[in-house]
mmCIF file of C-alpha atoms in Angstrom:
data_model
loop_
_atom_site.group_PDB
_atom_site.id
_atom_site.type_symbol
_atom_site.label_atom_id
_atom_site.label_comp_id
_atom_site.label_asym_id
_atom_site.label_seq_id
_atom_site.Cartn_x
_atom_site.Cartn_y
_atom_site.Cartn_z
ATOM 1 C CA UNK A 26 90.220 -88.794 50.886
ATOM 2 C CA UNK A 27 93.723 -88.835 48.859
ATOM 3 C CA UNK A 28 96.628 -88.588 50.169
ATOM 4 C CA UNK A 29 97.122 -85.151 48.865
ATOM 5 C CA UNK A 30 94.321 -83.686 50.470
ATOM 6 C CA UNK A 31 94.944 -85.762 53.509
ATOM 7 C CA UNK A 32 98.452 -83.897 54.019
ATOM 8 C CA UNK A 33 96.557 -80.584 53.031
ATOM 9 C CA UNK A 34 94.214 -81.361 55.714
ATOM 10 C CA UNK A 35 97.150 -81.801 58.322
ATOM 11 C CA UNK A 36 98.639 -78.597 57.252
ATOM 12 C CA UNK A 37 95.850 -76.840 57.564
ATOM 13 C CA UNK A 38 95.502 -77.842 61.318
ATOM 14 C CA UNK A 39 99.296 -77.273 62.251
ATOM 15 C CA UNK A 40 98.487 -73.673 60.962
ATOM 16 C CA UNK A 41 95.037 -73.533 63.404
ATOM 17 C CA UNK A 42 97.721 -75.107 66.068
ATOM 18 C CA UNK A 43 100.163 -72.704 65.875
ATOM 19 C CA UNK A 44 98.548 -69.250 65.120
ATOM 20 C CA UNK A 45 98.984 -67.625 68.495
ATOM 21 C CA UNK A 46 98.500 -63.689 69.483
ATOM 22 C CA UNK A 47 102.149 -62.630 69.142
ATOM 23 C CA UNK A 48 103.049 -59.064 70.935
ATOM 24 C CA UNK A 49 107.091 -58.772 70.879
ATOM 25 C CA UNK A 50 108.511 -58.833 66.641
ATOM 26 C CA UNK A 51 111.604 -58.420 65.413
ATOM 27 C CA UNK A 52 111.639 -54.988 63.972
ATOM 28 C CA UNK A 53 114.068 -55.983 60.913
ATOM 29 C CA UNK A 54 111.651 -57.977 59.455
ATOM 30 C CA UNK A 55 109.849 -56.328 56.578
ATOM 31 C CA UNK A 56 106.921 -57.997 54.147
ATOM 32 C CA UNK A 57 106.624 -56.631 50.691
ATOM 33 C CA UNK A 58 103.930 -54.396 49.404
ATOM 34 C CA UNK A 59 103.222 -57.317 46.766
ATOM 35 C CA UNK A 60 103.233 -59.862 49.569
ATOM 36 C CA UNK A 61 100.817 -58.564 51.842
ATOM 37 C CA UNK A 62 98.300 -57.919 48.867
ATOM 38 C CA UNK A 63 98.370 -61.360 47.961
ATOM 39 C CA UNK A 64 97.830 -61.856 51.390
ATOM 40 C CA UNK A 65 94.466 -59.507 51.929
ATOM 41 C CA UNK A 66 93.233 -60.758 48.136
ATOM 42 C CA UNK A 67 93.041 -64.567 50.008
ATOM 43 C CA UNK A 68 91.768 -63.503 52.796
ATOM 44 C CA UNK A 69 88.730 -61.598 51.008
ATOM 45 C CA UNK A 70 87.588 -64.747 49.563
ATOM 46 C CA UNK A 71 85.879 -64.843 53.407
ATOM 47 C CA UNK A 72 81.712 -64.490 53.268
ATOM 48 C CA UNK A 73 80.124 -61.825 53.981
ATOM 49 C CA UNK A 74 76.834 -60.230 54.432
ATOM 50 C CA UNK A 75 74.724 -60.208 51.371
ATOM 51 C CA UNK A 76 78.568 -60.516 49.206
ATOM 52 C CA UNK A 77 78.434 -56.718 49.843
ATOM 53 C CA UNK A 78 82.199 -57.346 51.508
ATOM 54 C CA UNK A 79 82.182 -54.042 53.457
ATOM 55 C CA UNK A 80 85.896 -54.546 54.769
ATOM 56 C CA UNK A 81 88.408 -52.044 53.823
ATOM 57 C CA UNK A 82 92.106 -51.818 54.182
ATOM 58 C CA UNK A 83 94.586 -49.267 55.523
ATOM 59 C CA UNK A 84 97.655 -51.143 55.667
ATOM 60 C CA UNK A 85 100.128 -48.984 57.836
ATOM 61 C CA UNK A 86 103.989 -50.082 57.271
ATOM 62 C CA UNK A 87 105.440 -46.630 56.885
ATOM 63 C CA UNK A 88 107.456 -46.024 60.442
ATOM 64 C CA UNK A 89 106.795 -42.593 60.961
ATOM 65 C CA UNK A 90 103.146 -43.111 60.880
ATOM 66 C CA UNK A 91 103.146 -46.401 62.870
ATOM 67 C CA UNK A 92 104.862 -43.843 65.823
ATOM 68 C CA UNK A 93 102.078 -41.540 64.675
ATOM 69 C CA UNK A 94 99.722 -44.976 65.801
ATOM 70 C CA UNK A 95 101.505 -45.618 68.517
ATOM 71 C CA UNK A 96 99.811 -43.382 71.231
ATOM 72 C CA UNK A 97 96.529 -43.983 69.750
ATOM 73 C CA UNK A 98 97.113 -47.365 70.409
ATOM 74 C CA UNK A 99 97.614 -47.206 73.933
ATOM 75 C CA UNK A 100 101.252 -47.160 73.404
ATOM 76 C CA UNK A 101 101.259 -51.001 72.351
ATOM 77 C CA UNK A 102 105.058 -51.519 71.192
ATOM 78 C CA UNK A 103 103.743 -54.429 68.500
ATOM 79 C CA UNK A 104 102.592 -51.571 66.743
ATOM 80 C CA UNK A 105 105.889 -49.821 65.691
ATOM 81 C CA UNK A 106 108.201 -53.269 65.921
ATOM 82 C CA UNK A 107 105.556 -55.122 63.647
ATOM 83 C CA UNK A 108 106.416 -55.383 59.250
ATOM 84 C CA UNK A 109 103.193 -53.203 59.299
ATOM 85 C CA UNK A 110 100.006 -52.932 60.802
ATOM 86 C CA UNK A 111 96.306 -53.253 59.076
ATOM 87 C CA UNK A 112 93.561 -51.624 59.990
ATOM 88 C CA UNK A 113 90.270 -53.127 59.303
ATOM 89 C CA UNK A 114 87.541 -50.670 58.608
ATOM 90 C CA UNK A 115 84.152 -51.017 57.590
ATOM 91 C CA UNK A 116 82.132 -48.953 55.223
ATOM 92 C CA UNK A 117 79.044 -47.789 55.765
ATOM 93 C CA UNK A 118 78.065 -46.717 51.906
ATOM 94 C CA UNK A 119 79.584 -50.584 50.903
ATOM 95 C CA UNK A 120 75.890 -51.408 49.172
ATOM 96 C CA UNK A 121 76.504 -48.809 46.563
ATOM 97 C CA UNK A 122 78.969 -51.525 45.119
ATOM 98 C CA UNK A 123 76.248 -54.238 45.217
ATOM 99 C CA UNK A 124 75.948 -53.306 40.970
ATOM 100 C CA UNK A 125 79.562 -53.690 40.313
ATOM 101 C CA UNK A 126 79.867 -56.680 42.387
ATOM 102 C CA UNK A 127 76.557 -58.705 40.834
ATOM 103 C CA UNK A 128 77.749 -57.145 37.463
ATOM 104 C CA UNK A 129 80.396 -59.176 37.590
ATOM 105 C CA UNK A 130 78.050 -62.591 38.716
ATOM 106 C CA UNK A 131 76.590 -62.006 36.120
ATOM 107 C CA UNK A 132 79.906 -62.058 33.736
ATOM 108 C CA UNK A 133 80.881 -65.288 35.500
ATOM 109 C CA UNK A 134 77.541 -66.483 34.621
ATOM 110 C CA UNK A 135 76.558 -66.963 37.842
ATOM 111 C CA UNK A 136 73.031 -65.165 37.449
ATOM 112 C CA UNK A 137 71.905 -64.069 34.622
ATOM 113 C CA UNK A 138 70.937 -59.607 34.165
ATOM 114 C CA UNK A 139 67.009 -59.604 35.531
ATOM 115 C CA UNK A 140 68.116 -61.445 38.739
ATOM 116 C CA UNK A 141 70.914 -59.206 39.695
ATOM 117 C CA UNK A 142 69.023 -56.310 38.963
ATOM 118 C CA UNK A 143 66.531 -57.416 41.384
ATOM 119 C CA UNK A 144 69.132 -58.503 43.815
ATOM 120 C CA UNK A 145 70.731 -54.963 43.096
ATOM 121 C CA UNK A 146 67.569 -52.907 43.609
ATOM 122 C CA UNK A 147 66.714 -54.942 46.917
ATOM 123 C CA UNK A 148 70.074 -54.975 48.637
ATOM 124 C CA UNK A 149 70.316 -50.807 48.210
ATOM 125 C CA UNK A 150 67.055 -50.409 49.879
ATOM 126 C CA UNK A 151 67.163 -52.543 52.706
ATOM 127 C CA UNK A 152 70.666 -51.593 54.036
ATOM 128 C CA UNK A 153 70.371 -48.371 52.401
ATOM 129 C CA UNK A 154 67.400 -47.878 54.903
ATOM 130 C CA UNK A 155 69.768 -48.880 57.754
ATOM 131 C CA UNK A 156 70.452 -46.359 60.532
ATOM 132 C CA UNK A 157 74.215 -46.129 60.578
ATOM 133 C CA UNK A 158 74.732 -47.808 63.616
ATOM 134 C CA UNK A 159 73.050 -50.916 62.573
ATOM 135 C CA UNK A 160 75.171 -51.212 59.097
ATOM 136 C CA UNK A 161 78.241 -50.769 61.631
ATOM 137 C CA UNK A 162 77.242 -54.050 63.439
ATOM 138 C CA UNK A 163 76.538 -55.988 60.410
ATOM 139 C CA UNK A 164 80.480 -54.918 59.568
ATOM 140 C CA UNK A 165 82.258 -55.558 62.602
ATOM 141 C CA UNK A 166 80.918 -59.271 61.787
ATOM 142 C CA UNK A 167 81.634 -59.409 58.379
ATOM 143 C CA UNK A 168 85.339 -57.861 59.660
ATOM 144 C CA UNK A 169 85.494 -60.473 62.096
ATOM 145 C CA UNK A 170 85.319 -63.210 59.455
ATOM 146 C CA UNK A 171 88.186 -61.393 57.262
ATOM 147 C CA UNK A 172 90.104 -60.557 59.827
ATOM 148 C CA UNK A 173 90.556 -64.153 61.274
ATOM 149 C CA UNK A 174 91.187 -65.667 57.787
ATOM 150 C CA UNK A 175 93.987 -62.763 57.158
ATOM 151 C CA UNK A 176 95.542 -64.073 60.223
ATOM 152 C CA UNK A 177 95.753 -67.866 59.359
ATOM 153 C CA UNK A 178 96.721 -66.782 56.086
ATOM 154 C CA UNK A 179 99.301 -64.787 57.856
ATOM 155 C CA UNK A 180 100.920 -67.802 59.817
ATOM 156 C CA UNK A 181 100.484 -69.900 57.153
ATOM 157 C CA UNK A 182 103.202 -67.704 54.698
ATOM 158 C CA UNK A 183 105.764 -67.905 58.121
ATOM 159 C CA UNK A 184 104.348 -64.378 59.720
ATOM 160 C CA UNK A 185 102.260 -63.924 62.954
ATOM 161 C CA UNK A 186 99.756 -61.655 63.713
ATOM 162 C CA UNK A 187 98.096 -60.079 66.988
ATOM 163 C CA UNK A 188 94.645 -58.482 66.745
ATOM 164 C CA UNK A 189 94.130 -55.142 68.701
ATOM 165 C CA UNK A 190 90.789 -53.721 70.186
ATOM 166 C CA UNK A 191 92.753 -51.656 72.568
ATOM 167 C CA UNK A 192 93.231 -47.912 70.388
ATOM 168 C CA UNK A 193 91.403 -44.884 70.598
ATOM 169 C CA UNK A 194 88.770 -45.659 67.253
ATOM 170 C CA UNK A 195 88.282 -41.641 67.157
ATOM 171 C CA UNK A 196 91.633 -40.438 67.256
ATOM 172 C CA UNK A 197 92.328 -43.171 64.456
ATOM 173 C CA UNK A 198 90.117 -41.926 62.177
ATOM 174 C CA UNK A 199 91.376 -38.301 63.009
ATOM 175 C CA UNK A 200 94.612 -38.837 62.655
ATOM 176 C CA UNK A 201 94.145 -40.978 59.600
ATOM 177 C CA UNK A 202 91.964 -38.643 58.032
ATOM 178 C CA UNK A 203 89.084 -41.490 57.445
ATOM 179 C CA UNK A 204 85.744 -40.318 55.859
ATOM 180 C CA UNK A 205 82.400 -40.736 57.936
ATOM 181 C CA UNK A 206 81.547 -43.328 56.030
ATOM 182 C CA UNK A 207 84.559 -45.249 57.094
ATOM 183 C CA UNK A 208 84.640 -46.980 60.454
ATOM 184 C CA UNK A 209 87.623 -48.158 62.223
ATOM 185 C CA UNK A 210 86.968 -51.631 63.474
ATOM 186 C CA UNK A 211 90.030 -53.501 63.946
ATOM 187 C CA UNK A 212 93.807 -52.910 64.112
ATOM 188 C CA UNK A 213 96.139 -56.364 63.034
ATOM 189 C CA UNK A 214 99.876 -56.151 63.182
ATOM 190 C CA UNK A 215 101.748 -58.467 61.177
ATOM 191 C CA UNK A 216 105.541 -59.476 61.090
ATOM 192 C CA UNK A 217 108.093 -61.825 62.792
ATOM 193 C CA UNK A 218 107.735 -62.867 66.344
ATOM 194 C CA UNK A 219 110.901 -62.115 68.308
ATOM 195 C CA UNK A 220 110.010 -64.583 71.179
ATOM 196 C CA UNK A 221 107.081 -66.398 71.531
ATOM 197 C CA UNK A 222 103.792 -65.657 71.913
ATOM 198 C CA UNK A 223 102.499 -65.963 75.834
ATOM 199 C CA UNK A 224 100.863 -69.581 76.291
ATOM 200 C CA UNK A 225 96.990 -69.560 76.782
ATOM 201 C CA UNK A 226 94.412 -72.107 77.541
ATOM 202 C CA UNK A 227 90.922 -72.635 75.894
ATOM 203 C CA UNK A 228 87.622 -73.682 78.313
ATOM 204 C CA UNK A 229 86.918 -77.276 77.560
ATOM 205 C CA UNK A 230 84.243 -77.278 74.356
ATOM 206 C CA UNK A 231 81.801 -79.631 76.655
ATOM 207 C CA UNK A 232 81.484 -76.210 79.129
ATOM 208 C CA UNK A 233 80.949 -74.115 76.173
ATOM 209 C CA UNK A 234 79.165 -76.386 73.739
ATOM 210 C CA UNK A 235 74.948 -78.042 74.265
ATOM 211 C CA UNK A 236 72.949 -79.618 71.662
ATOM 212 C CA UNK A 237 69.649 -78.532 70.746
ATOM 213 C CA UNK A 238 68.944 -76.720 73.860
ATOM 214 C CA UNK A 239 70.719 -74.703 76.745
#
């Protein structure tokens, strides 16, 4: 290992260290439209089932509808105080891209036409025969995976991040005015801590981990 990567490698863990669940930001901080994109286009380089990369984005930084959040988030105050927050949603119709996104395999030169028209045909019928309950559990994983790499990516550009479970996923998507085929899944808010976040302890990994059998 060089040096270079070596130091890379450090960084990398110091970011891991230090990415903590933050709840209290400083509500003067703003991040740019431009930032945060570059910020969700690294963090969709994270796998996902079948590539079909069913995450989807509703980035919420305007105040007035962050108050309009605010309630349906179980009056969490991260939510207004926060640069913005970004819901994670899942779509349920996301294998109707599976052409466009093995089109363009194939234009990398990654496969080559027949295969991706197999892969196409094959990936519409099996998750297009999915009840829609099933295709929602396959995309709270795949927003899982996103989700945690948006928030190292986060910390790692200076911000911090606190994922939220606790908001009323109904009332989101009502007040939002979210198709059916769009799920809520996940709420992140994203800015500048104003104190730290509250300390927290991990189970040692020899009560949590066993090798080859339970």
């Amino acid at each position: 290992m060089s040096i270079t990567e070596n130091v890379n490698l450090n960084d990398f863990y110091t970011v891991l260290k230090e990415r903590h669940s933050v709840r209290a930001y400083d509500p003067s901080v703003k991040i740019s439209r431009e930032e945060m994109t570059e910020m969700l286009e690294l963090a969709s380089s994270a796998p996902s089932s079948s590539n079909l990369q069913p995450w989807r984005f509703l980035v919420i930084d305007d105040p007035s509808l962050k108050e309009k959040l605010l309630p349906i988030a179980n009056n969490q105050q991260q939510v207004v105080d926060a640069a913005a927050v970004v819901a994670v949603l899942g779509d349920l119709k996301s294998y109707e891209q599976a052409d466009a996104i093995y089109s363009k395999a194939v234009e990398a030169g990654y496969m080559d036409e027949t295969t991706k028209n197999s892969f196409v045909e094959r990936l519409q019928s099996m998750y297009g025969g999915l009840k829609p309950e099933l295709l929602h559990q396959v995309n709270v994983l795949d927003a899982g995976l996103i989700s945690m790499q948006f928030m190292l990516i986060a910390k790692a550009k200076g911000y911090d991040t606190v994922p939220m479970g606790g908001y009323d996923a109904v009332k989101f998507a009502e007040a939002f005015n979210l198709p059916e085929t769009l799920k809520p899944i996940l709420l992140i808010a994203v800015g500048k801590a104003a104190k730290p976040a509250h300390s927290t302890v991990r189970l040692p990994i020899g009560q949590i981990t066993h090798w080859n059998n339970i």
